[in-house]
Coordinates of C-alpha atoms in Angstrom, one line a residue:
Chain A
X1 CA -7.8 28.2 39.8
X2 CA -6.5 26.4 37.2
X3 CA -6.0 27.3 33.7
X4 CA -8.9 26.4 30.7
X5 CA -7.4 24.2 28.9
X6 CA -10.4 24.1 26.6
X7 CA -14.0 25.7 26.6
X8 CA -16.6 24.9 24.6
X9 CA -19.9 27.4 25.0
X10 CA -23.3 26.3 23.2
X11 CA -21.1 24.2 20.9
X12 CA -23.7 23.1 18.1
X13 CA -22.6 20.8 14.8
X14 CA -24.5 19.7 12.2
X15 CA -23.9 16.9 9.7
X16 CA -25.5 17.4 6.0
X17 CA -26.2 13.6 4.9
X18 CA -28.2 12.6 2.0
X19 CA -31.4 11.3 4.6
X20 CA -31.4 15.4 5.8
X21 CA -29.1 17.2 8.7
X22 CA -28.2 15.2 11.6
X23 CA -27.8 17.6 14.6
X24 CA -24.6 15.4 16.0
X25 CA -23.9 18.2 19.0
X26 CA -26.1 20.7 20.5
X27 CA -25.8 23.2 22.7
X28 CA -21.9 21.8 24.0
X29 CA -20.8 23.6 27.4
X30 CA -18.2 22.5 29.0
X31 CA -14.5 23.3 30.7
X32 CA -11.7 21.4 31.0
X33 CA -8.9 22.7 33.4
X34 CA -5.2 22.1 33.1
X35 CA -4.4 18.5 34.9
X36 CA -7.4 17.0 34.3
X37 CA -9.0 14.1 33.2
X38 CA -12.2 13.9 31.5
X39 CA -13.8 11.0 29.9
X40 CA -16.7 11.5 28.0
X41 CA -19.2 8.5 27.9
X42 CA -22.8 7.5 26.1
X43 CA -24.1 5.1 23.9
X44 CA -23.2 5.1 20.3
X45 CA -24.7 8.1 18.6
X46 CA -24.7 10.6 21.3
X47 CA -21.7 12.6 20.3
X48 CA -18.5 11.6 22.4
X49 CA -16.1 11.5 19.3
X50 CA -17.9 14.0 16.9
X51 CA -17.0 16.0 19.8
X52 CA -13.5 15.2 20.6
X53 CA -12.8 15.1 16.8
X54 CA -14.0 18.9 16.8
X55 CA -11.6 19.5 19.7
X56 CA -9.2 18.2 17.5
X57 CA -10.3 20.2 14.4
X58 CA -10.9 17.1 12.6
X59 CA -14.9 18.3 12.6
X60 CA -15.9 21.9 12.0
X61 CA -18.4 22.9 14.8
X62 CA -21.4 25.0 13.0
X63 CA -23.0 27.1 15.6
X64 CA -21.2 28.5 19.2
X65 CA -17.3 28.9 20.4
X66 CA -14.8 26.5 20.9
X67 CA -11.3 27.4 22.3
X68 CA -8.3 25.2 23.2
X69 CA -5.4 27.1 24.9
X70 CA -7.2 30.1 24.4
X71 CA -6.8 29.7 20.6
X72 CA -9.5 28.4 18.1
X73 CA -9.7 24.7 17.3
X74 CA -7.5 25.2 14.2
X75 CA -4.8 27.6 15.4
X76 CA -4.3 24.9 18.2
X77 CA -4.1 21.8 15.7
X78 CA -2.1 24.0 13.7
X79 CA 0.3 25.0 16.7
X80 CA 0.6 21.0 17.2
X81 CA -1.5 21.5 20.9
X82 CA -2.5 18.0 21.1
X83 CA -1.8 14.6 20.8
X84 CA -4.5 12.2 19.5
X85 CA -5.1 8.3 20.0
X86 CA -7.4 6.7 17.7
X87 CA -9.9 3.9 18.5
X88 CA -7.7 1.7 16.1
X89 CA -3.9 2.3 16.2
X90 CA -3.1 3.1 13.0
X91 CA 0.5 2.3 13.2
X92 CA 2.5 2.7 9.6
X93 CA 2.6 -1.0 8.7
X94 CA 6.1 -0.8 6.9
X95 CA 7.6 1.0 10.3
X96 CA 9.1 -0.4 13.0
X97 CA 8.0 0.4 16.5
X98 CA 11.2 3.1 16.8
X99 CA 9.8 4.8 13.5
X100 CA 6.2 5.1 14.4
X101 CA 6.6 6.9 17.1
X102 CA 9.5 8.9 15.2
X103 CA 6.8 10.0 13.1
X104 CA 6.0 12.8 14.5
X105 CA 9.3 14.3 15.5
X106 CA 10.6 14.1 12.0
X107 CA 7.6 15.8 10.8
X108 CA 7.6 18.7 13.1
X109 CA 11.6 18.5 12.9
X110 CA 12.8 17.8 16.5
X111 CA 16.5 17.4 17.6
X112 CA 17.1 14.2 20.0
X113 CA 14.3 12.4 18.4
X114 CA 16.3 9.1 19.7
X115 CA 15.7 10.1 22.9
X116 CA 12.4 11.0 22.8
X117 CA 11.0 8.1 21.6
X118 CA 13.2 5.6 24.0
X119 CA 11.8 8.1 26.9
X120 CA 8.4 7.5 25.3
X121 CA 8.2 3.7 24.8
X122 CA 9.7 3.2 28.1
X123 CA 6.8 4.8 30.2
X124 CA 4.7 2.5 27.8
X125 CA 6.7 -0.2 28.9
X126 CA 7.8 -1.4 25.6
X127 CA 11.9 -0.9 25.6
X128 CA 13.2 -3.5 24.3
X129 CA 10.8 -4.1 21.2
X130 CA 11.6 -1.0 19.2
X131 CA 12.3 -2.8 16.2
X132 CA 9.4 -5.1 15.8
X133 CA 7.0 -4.3 13.3
X134 CA 3.3 -3.9 14.1
X135 CA 2.0 -7.2 13.0
X136 CA 4.7 -8.6 15.5
X137 CA 3.3 -7.1 18.0
X138 CA -0.2 -8.3 20.2
X139 CA -3.6 -5.6 20.0
X140 CA -2.8 -3.8 23.5
X141 CA 1.2 -3.7 23.0
X142 CA -0.1 -1.7 18.9
X143 CA -2.7 0.7 21.3
X144 CA 0.7 1.5 23.7
X145 CA 3.1 2.1 20.8
X146 CA 0.3 5.2 19.5
X147 CA -0.1 6.0 23.0
X148 CA 3.8 6.8 22.6
X149 CA 3.6 8.4 19.4
X150 CA 1.0 10.2 20.6
X151 CA 3.7 11.4 23.4
X152 CA 6.2 12.0 22.0
X153 CA 6.3 15.5 20.9
X154 CA 5.1 16.5 24.3
X155 CA 1.9 17.5 24.0
X156 CA 0.2 18.6 27.2
X157 CA -3.2 17.7 26.0
X158 CA -3.5 14.1 24.8
X159 CA -7.2 12.9 23.1
X160 CA -8.4 9.7 23.1
X161 CA -10.9 8.0 21.6
X162 CA -12.0 4.9 23.3
X163 CA -8.6 3.8 23.1
X164 CA -8.5 0.2 24.5
X165 CA -12.8 -0.4 22.9
X166 CA -11.0 -3.1 20.7
X167 CA -9.2 -4.9 23.4
X168 CA -10.0 -7.5 26.0
X169 CA -11.3 -6.4 29.4
X170 CA -8.5 -8.2 31.0
X171 CA -5.2 -5.7 28.8
X172 CA -8.0 -3.3 28.9
X173 CA -7.9 -3.7 32.6
X174 CA -3.9 -3.4 32.9
X175 CA -3.9 -0.7 30.4
X176 CA -6.1 1.4 32.2
X177 CA -3.9 1.4 34.9
X178 CA -0.4 2.3 33.7
X179 CA -2.8 5.3 31.7
X180 CA -3.5 6.5 35.0
X181 CA 0.4 6.1 35.7
X182 CA 1.2 7.7 33.1
X183 CA -1.1 10.4 33.4
X184 CA -0.3 11.1 37.3
X185 CA 3.4 11.1 36.4
X186 CA 3.3 13.4 33.1
X187 CA 0.1 16.2 34.6
X188 CA -1.4 15.6 31.0
X189 CA -4.6 17.3 30.3
X190 CA -6.5 14.3 29.1
X191 CA -10.3 14.2 27.4
X192 CA -11.2 10.3 27.2
X193 CA -14.2 8.9 25.0
X194 CA -15.0 5.8 26.1
X195 CA -18.2 3.7 26.6
X196 CA -17.0 1.9 29.5
X197 CA -19.0 3.0 32.8
X198 CA -16.5 1.3 35.6
X199 CA -12.9 2.9 32.5
X200 CA -15.1 6.1 33.0
X201 CA -15.2 6.5 37.0
X202 CA -11.8 4.6 37.4
X203 CA -9.5 6.8 35.5
X204 CA -11.8 10.4 35.2
X205 CA -11.2 13.1 37.5
X206 CA -14.7 13.9 35.7
X207 CA -17.0 12.4 33.9
X208 CA -18.9 13.8 31.2
X209 CA -22.7 11.8 30.7
X210 CA -23.6 12.3 27.0
X211 CA -27.3 11.2 25.3
X212 CA -27.9 10.8 21.6
X213 CA -30.3 12.5 18.9
X214 CA -29.2 15.2 19.7
X215 CA -25.7 14.7 21.0
X216 CA -26.0 16.5 24.0
X217 CA -24.2 16.7 27.3
X218 CA -27.2 15.3 30.6
X219 CA -24.9 15.4 33.4
X220 CA -21.2 16.1 34.6
X221 CA -20.1 14.3 37.6
X222 CA -17.0 15.3 39.5
X223 CA -14.9 12.3 40.6
X224 CA -13.8 12.9 43.7
X225 CA -11.7 9.2 44.4
X226 CA -8.3 9.5 45.7
X227 CA -6.0 10.0 42.5
X228 CA -4.2 7.4 43.4
X229 CA -6.1 4.3 42.6
X230 CA -5.7 0.8 42.2
X231 CA -8.0 -1.5 40.5
X232 CA -9.5 -3.1 43.6
X233 CA -11.2 0.3 44.0
X234 CA -13.5 -0.9 41.4
X235 CA -15.2 -2.6 44.9
X236 CA -15.8 0.3 47.0
X237 CA -19.1 1.7 47.7
X238 CA -17.8 5.3 46.6
X239 CA -16.7 4.0 43.1
X240 CA -20.0 2.2 43.0
X241 CA -21.6 5.3 43.7
X242 CA -20.4 7.2 41.0
X243 CA -20.9 4.1 38.7
X244 CA -24.6 4.6 40.0
X245 CA -25.1 7.9 38.5
X246 CA -23.4 7.4 35.4
X247 CA -25.6 4.7 35.0
X248 CA -28.7 6.5 36.0
X249 CA -27.7 9.9 33.8
X250 CA -27.3 7.0 30.4
X251 CA -30.8 5.8 31.6
X252 CA -32.7 8.9 31.8
X253 CA -31.0 9.9 28.4
X254 CA -31.9 6.8 26.4
X255 CA -36.0 6.6 28.4
X256 CA -38.0 8.4 25.5
X257 CA -36.7 5.8 22.7
X258 CA -38.5 2.7 24.5
Chain B
X1 CA 28.5 -49.3 9.0
X2 CA 28.1 -48.1 5.1
X3 CA 30.8 -48.4 2.6
X4 CA 31.5 -45.4 0.7
X5 CA 29.5 -46.7 -2.5
X6 CA 26.5 -47.5 -0.4
X7 CA 26.3 -43.7 0.5
X8 CA 27.2 -42.6 -2.4
X9 CA 23.8 -44.1 -3.6
X10 CA 22.6 -43.2 -0.8
X11 CA 23.1 -39.5 -1.9
X12 CA 21.7 -40.0 -5.6
X13 CA 18.9 -41.6 -4.6
X14 CA 18.3 -38.2 -2.0
X15 CA 19.2 -35.9 -5.2
X16 CA 16.6 -38.0 -7.5
X17 CA 14.1 -37.8 -4.3
X18 CA 14.9 -34.2 -4.5
X19 CA 14.5 -33.8 -8.4
X20 CA 11.4 -36.1 -8.5
X21 CA 9.9 -33.6 -6.0
X22 CA 10.6 -30.5 -8.2
X23 CA 9.1 -32.4 -11.3
X24 CA 5.7 -32.8 -8.9
X25 CA 6.1 -29.6 -8.4
X26 CA 5.4 -28.4 -11.9
X27 CA 3.6 -31.3 -13.0
X28 CA 0.6 -29.0 -14.2
X29 CA 3.0 -26.5 -16.5
X30 CA 4.5 -29.7 -17.6
X31 CA 1.6 -30.8 -18.7
X32 CA 0.3 -27.8 -20.7
X33 CA 3.8 -27.4 -22.2
X34 CA 3.8 -31.0 -23.5
X35 CA 0.0 -30.3 -24.7
X36 CA 1.1 -27.2 -26.7
X37 CA 3.9 -28.8 -28.0
X38 CA 2.3 -32.1 -29.4
X39 CA -0.8 -29.5 -30.9
X40 CA 1.7 -27.3 -32.7
X41 CA 3.5 -30.2 -34.0
X42 CA -0.1 -31.6 -35.2
X43 CA -1.1 -28.4 -36.7
X44 CA 2.3 -28.5 -38.8
X45 CA 1.0 -31.0 -41.0
X46 CA -2.2 -29.0 -42.3
X47 CA -0.6 -25.8 -42.1
X48 CA 2.3 -26.7 -44.5
X49 CA 0.1 -28.9 -46.8
X50 CA 0.1 -26.5 -49.2
X51 CA 4.2 -26.8 -49.9
X52 CA 5.2 -30.3 -48.6
X53 CA 1.7 -32.1 -50.4
X54 CA 3.8 -33.0 -53.6
X55 CA 6.9 -33.2 -52.2
X56 CA 5.3 -36.1 -49.9
X57 CA 3.6 -37.9 -53.1
X58 CA 6.9 -37.9 -55.3
X59 CA 8.4 -39.6 -52.1
X60 CA 5.7 -42.3 -52.2
X61 CA 2.8 -41.2 -49.4
X62 CA 2.9 -42.6 -45.9
X63 CA 2.5 -41.3 -42.7
X64 CA 6.6 -40.8 -42.1
X65 CA 6.7 -39.0 -44.7
X66 CA 4.4 -37.1 -43.8
X67 CA 5.6 -36.2 -40.8
X68 CA 9.5 -35.9 -41.8
X69 CA 8.6 -33.2 -45.0
X70 CA 5.9 -31.2 -42.7
X71 CA 8.2 -31.0 -39.8
X72 CA 11.2 -30.1 -42.4
X73 CA 10.0 -27.6 -44.6
X74 CA 12.4 -24.8 -45.2
X75 CA 10.0 -22.1 -45.3
X76 CA 7.1 -23.5 -43.9
X77 CA 4.4 -21.5 -43.1
X78 CA 4.6 -22.8 -39.5
X79 CA 7.8 -23.7 -38.3
X80 CA 7.5 -26.7 -36.1
X81 CA 8.8 -26.6 -32.6
X82 CA 12.5 -27.8 -33.1
X83 CA 13.7 -26.0 -36.3
X84 CA 12.2 -22.7 -34.3
X85 CA 14.6 -24.1 -31.7
X86 CA 17.1 -24.5 -34.2
X87 CA 17.1 -21.2 -35.4
X88 CA 17.1 -19.2 -31.9
X89 CA 20.0 -21.6 -30.7
X90 CA 22.4 -21.1 -34.5
X91 CA 20.9 -16.6 -34.4
X92 CA 21.4 -16.5 -30.4
X93 CA 24.3 -19.2 -29.4
X94 CA 26.1 -19.7 -32.4
X95 CA 27.4 -16.3 -33.8
X96 CA 29.0 -13.6 -32.1
X97 CA 27.3 -11.4 -29.7
X98 CA 27.7 -8.3 -31.5
X99 CA 27.0 -10.3 -35.2
X100 CA 24.3 -8.3 -37.3
X101 CA 22.8 -11.9 -37.5
X102 CA 22.5 -12.5 -33.9
X103 CA 19.3 -11.7 -31.9
X104 CA 21.3 -11.1 -28.8
X105 CA 22.3 -7.9 -30.8
X106 CA 18.6 -7.1 -32.1
X107 CA 17.0 -7.8 -28.6
X108 CA 19.5 -5.3 -27.1
X109 CA 18.8 -2.4 -29.7
X110 CA 14.6 -3.3 -28.6
X111 CA 15.5 -3.8 -24.8
X112 CA 17.6 -0.2 -24.9
X113 CA 14.5 1.8 -25.9
X114 CA 12.0 -0.5 -23.9
X115 CA 13.8 0.2 -20.6
X116 CA 14.0 4.1 -21.5
X117 CA 10.5 4.1 -22.5
X118 CA 9.7 2.4 -19.0
X119 CA 11.6 4.5 -16.7
X120 CA 9.9 8.0 -18.7
X121 CA 6.6 6.0 -18.5
X122 CA 7.3 4.8 -14.8
X123 CA 8.2 8.7 -13.9
X124 CA 5.1 10.4 -16.0
X125 CA 2.7 7.8 -14.6
X126 CA 3.5 8.8 -11.1
X127 CA 3.6 12.7 -11.5
X128 CA 0.5 12.3 -13.4
X129 CA -1.1 10.3 -10.1
X130 CA 0.9 12.3 -8.0
X131 CA -0.9 15.6 -9.5
X132 CA -4.8 13.8 -10.0
X133 CA -4.2 13.0 -6.3
X134 CA -4.0 16.4 -4.6
X135 CA -5.6 18.6 -7.3
X136 CA -9.2 17.7 -7.2
X137 CA -10.2 19.6 -10.7
X138 CA -6.8 17.5 -12.4
X139 CA -8.5 14.6 -12.0
X140 CA -11.6 15.5 -14.0
X141 CA -9.7 17.5 -16.6
X142 CA -6.9 14.7 -17.1
X143 CA -8.4 11.6 -16.2
X144 CA -10.9 11.5 -19.9
X145 CA -7.6 12.3 -21.5
X146 CA -5.6 9.8 -19.9
X147 CA -8.3 7.0 -20.6
X148 CA -8.9 8.2 -24.6
X149 CA -4.7 7.7 -24.7
X150 CA -5.3 4.3 -24.5
X151 CA -8.3 3.7 -27.3
X152 CA -6.2 4.6 -30.0
X153 CA -4.9 1.7 -31.6
X154 CA -0.9 2.3 -30.9
X155 CA -0.2 0.7 -34.7
X156 CA -1.9 4.3 -36.2
X157 CA -0.4 6.9 -33.1
X158 CA 2.9 5.0 -33.8
X159 CA 4.1 6.2 -37.2
X160 CA 2.5 9.9 -36.2
X161 CA 4.1 10.3 -33.1
X162 CA 7.8 9.1 -34.8
X163 CA 8.3 11.5 -37.0
X164 CA 6.6 14.4 -35.4
X165 CA 9.4 13.7 -32.5
X166 CA 11.7 12.6 -35.3
X167 CA 11.8 16.6 -36.2
X168 CA 12.3 17.4 -33.2
X169 CA 16.0 16.4 -33.3
X170 CA 16.2 14.6 -30.0
X171 CA 18.6 11.1 -30.2
X172 CA 16.4 7.8 -31.7
X173 CA 16.3 6.2 -28.8
X174 CA 14.0 8.6 -27.4
X175 CA 11.8 8.8 -30.5
X176 CA 11.6 4.9 -30.4
X177 CA 11.5 5.5 -27.0
X178 CA 7.7 7.4 -26.6
X179 CA 6.2 4.8 -28.4
X180 CA 6.4 2.7 -24.6
X181 CA 6.1 5.6 -22.6
X182 CA 3.3 6.2 -24.0
X183 CA 1.8 2.6 -23.4
X184 CA 3.5 2.5 -19.5
X185 CA 2.3 5.4 -17.9
X186 CA -1.3 3.9 -18.5
X187 CA -1.2 1.6 -15.9
X188 CA 1.3 3.4 -13.7
X189 CA -1.5 6.2 -13.4
X190 CA -4.5 4.1 -12.8
X191 CA -2.3 2.0 -10.3
X192 CA -0.9 5.0 -8.3
X193 CA -3.6 6.8 -7.7
X194 CA -5.3 3.9 -6.1
X195 CA -2.1 3.8 -4.6
X196 CA -1.7 7.2 -3.0
X197 CA -5.4 6.9 -1.8
X198 CA -5.1 3.5 -0.3
X199 CA -3.9 5.4 2.9
X200 CA -7.0 4.9 5.4
X201 CA -9.0 8.2 7.1
X202 CA -7.6 7.1 10.5
X203 CA -3.8 7.7 9.1
X204 CA -4.7 10.7 7.0
X205 CA -6.9 12.4 10.2
X206 CA -3.3 11.6 12.2
X207 CA -1.3 13.1 9.6
X208 CA -3.4 16.0 10.3
X209 CA -3.6 16.4 14.0
X210 CA 0.4 16.9 13.2
X211 CA 0.1 19.6 11.0
X212 CA 2.0 17.9 8.4
X213 CA 3.0 19.8 4.8
X214 CA 0.9 17.5 1.7
X215 CA 4.7 16.9 1.0
X216 CA 5.2 15.2 4.4
X217 CA 2.0 13.2 3.8
X218 CA 3.2 12.4 0.7
X219 CA 6.1 11.0 1.6
X220 CA 5.8 9.6 5.0
X221 CA 2.3 8.1 3.9
X222 CA 1.2 8.3 0.2
X223 CA 3.9 6.9 -1.4
X224 CA 5.3 4.0 0.8
X225 CA 1.8 3.1 0.9
X226 CA 1.5 3.2 -2.8
X227 CA 4.4 0.5 -3.3
X228 CA 2.5 -2.4 -3.7
X229 CA -0.1 -0.7 -6.1
X230 CA 3.7 0.8 -8.2
X231 CA 4.7 -3.0 -8.7
X232 CA 1.5 -4.4 -9.8
X233 CA 1.5 -1.9 -12.6
X234 CA 5.2 -1.9 -13.3
X235 CA 4.8 -5.9 -14.3
X236 CA 1.7 -4.9 -16.2
X237 CA 3.9 -1.6 -17.8
X238 CA 7.6 -3.7 -18.6
X239 CA 5.5 -6.1 -20.5
X240 CA 4.4 -3.7 -22.7
X241 CA 7.0 -1.2 -23.0
X242 CA 8.8 -4.3 -24.9
X243 CA 5.4 -4.5 -27.3
X244 CA 5.6 -0.7 -27.6
X245 CA 9.5 -0.8 -28.7
X246 CA 9.0 -3.2 -31.2
X247 CA 5.6 -1.6 -32.5
X248 CA 8.0 1.8 -32.9
X249 CA 10.8 0.0 -34.9
X250 CA 7.9 -1.1 -37.7
X251 CA 7.5 2.0 -39.6
X252 CA 10.2 3.4 -39.2
X253 CA 11.5 0.6 -41.6
X254 CA 14.9 0.3 -38.3
X255 CA 17.4 -1.9 -39.7
X256 CA 17.5 -3.1 -36.1
X257 CA 15.9 -4.6 -33.4
X258 CA 13.3 -7.0 -33.3
X259 CA 11.0 -5.1 -35.0
X260 CA 13.5 -4.9 -37.9
X261 CA 13.8 -8.6 -37.7
X262 CA 10.3 -9.6 -37.8
X263 CA 9.8 -6.9 -40.5
X264 CA 13.0 -8.8 -42.7
X265 CA 11.2 -11.7 -41.7
X266 CA 8.1 -11.4 -43.1
X267 CA 9.5 -9.2 -46.3
X268 CA 11.8 -12.4 -47.2
X269 CA 8.9 -15.1 -46.1
X270 CA 10.9 -16.2 -43.7
X271 CA 8.9 -17.1 -41.1
X272 CA 11.5 -19.3 -38.8
X273 CA 13.6 -15.7 -39.0
X274 CA 9.4 -13.8 -37.0
X275 CA 9.5 -16.8 -34.5
X276 CA 13.0 -16.9 -33.7
X277 CA 12.3 -13.4 -32.7
X278 CA 8.9 -13.6 -31.3
X279 CA 10.7 -16.4 -28.5
X280 CA 13.2 -14.0 -28.1
X281 CA 11.0 -10.9 -27.1
X282 CA 8.7 -13.1 -25.4
X283 CA 11.6 -14.3 -23.1
X284 CA 12.9 -10.6 -22.4
X285 CA 9.7 -9.7 -21.5
X286 CA 8.8 -12.9 -18.8
X287 CA 12.8 -12.1 -17.8
X288 CA 11.4 -8.5 -17.1
X289 CA 8.4 -9.0 -15.1
X290 CA 10.2 -12.0 -12.7
X291 CA 13.2 -9.4 -12.8
X292 CA 10.6 -7.3 -11.3
X293 CA 9.0 -9.5 -8.8
X294 CA 12.0 -9.9 -7.4
X295 CA 12.9 -6.3 -7.0
X296 CA 9.4 -6.1 -5.4
X297 CA 9.4 -9.0 -2.9
X298 CA 12.5 -7.7 -1.7
X299 CA 11.7 -4.3 -1.3
X300 CA 8.1 -5.1 0.4
X301 CA 10.2 -7.4 3.0
X302 CA 12.7 -4.6 3.6
X303 CA 9.3 -2.8 4.5
X304 CA 8.4 -4.9 7.2
X305 CA 5.8 -6.6 5.2
X306 CA 4.4 -9.4 7.3
X307 CA 6.0 -13.0 5.5

C-alpha cells in the first residue's frame, strides 16, 4: 500500500464576495497516494483550481481536514513539499532560462545549483537554452522552463494548474507525452488540473470529475491503461470507454442548469 | 575605373546625403526652435521700447535703427538671443572655470548640492516606498504626509528648513541639499510604491510556494520588477533636484552657485547674467536627464529586456 501524500476529508471552502458567499468547494473527500498521477477535471467554476490552491496552501479551506505528507497544508508549504506549475509560465523576464530555474534554489539555499539546473533543463529537453530570455522562447518552451523550475529543488509532489491550457493542440500533445515520460522517470506524485478530457485520460492513473455550484466531486475514475502510453492509445476502445465515462460525469454535473 | 578625385567627390556626396538625412530627422525640432528664436527677436522690440525709443528717435528712426537698438541694448528688459549667447560664451568658455566670474564654477557649486540632494532623495523615497508596500498601516499613516509635503510651496518652506538645519552644525552642502531631497523623494516614493507592487499575483504566489522570506521576495522579485518605474521617477527627480538646489541658494544670500548668480543679477538689473545662468542651468538639467536615460537603457538591456 503506497503512502498517502494528500488526504482531504469533507473539505469546504467558502469565498466571501461582494455578491455574498460563494461555495467554491463542498464536501471534498479525496486521497492521493505516492506515485499517482491524479487529474482534476471539470468545467470552469467547479473549484478544481481552488482545490489545487488549497493543497498548496494558497487558499485556506473553511471546513474539513486537509493533510499533505501527513502535515497541515501550511506546514507542508513551509517545508517546501511541492513544486507548483501555474497556468502561465510566470517566468521572471529579467532572468534568463538558467537563472529562472535557479530562482527556487537561490531562495532555498541549495549547493550545486549549476548541476541541478542543467539536470532539470535536460529533463524538459531544453539543454542549450540557458542563456535565452523568456521573450526569446515560444509559449511551450516557456512552460517547460517553468516545469524545470518546479522540479529544480526535487519536490516529491508536483501540482500543475492547467499548465498547457494556453498552448495549441500539437504542442500540447507533445508536452503531454514528455510529461508522461518525466513522470515515469522521476516517480513524482502529480496532481494535474485540466478541462481537456483526452489530456486527463491520457496522463492519469486517477481522474477526479468535478462539478460547479457548489464545487464538488461527482466521480472518481481509476484509469487502468498501461503506464507506458503512446499518443496512439487515444484511438483504442479502452481509452474511449474511460473518456466516455468522464464525459458522462461532466454531463451529469451540468444537467440541472440546462 | 574611378579617378581619385571622382572617388572623393562620391564620398562627399555620401556625406552630404548622410547629413541631409540627419537634418530631415530633426526638422520638427529645428522648426520649433527657429519659431521660438524668431518670436524672441520680435518680442525684444516692444519689451525694450521703453529704453530704446529715445535712442531710435535720436538716430533718425527707421526700421533698421529699431532692430539695431532693440537687439543691442546694454541693460535690456529682454536681451536678444545672441546677447545671451555671447554672455554664456564669455562666462563659460572665455574665463578660467574656477574664476568667480565663471558660470562653470557656479554650476559646479549648484550641481554638487543637486547630486547630494538627489542621492538622499532617491534613497529616502525608495526607503519610504519599501516601508509603505510592506507595512499596511504605513500606507494609511505616512502617505497623507508624503502628499501634504508637496502641497507646501517650496519657496515658503525653504528658508525655514535652511535656518533650522543650519543650527544643527551639519555641513552647508547638506543644508542646501535638503531642499533638493525634499522635492526629490516624492516622485520616487510614488513611482516605487507602484513599481514594488507591479509583480502579478502569480509571481507573488510563486514566491509563496517557495516559502520565500519577504526580504527574498523584495530582492528577487519586487526590486527588479520596479526598476523601470524607478528610472521614470528618477528622471523627474533629477530635474526638480536642480530647481531645489537653486531655490536653496536664494534665502541664504549665497555668494556662489546658479541661485547666487540669479540673485546678483536681479539686484543689479543685470538681465543678461540672469538669462545666461538660466540657460546654463536648463542645459545642465537636460544633460542630467539624458544621462539617466542612457543609464536606464543600459541597465534594462543588461536585464534582458526585449529590444
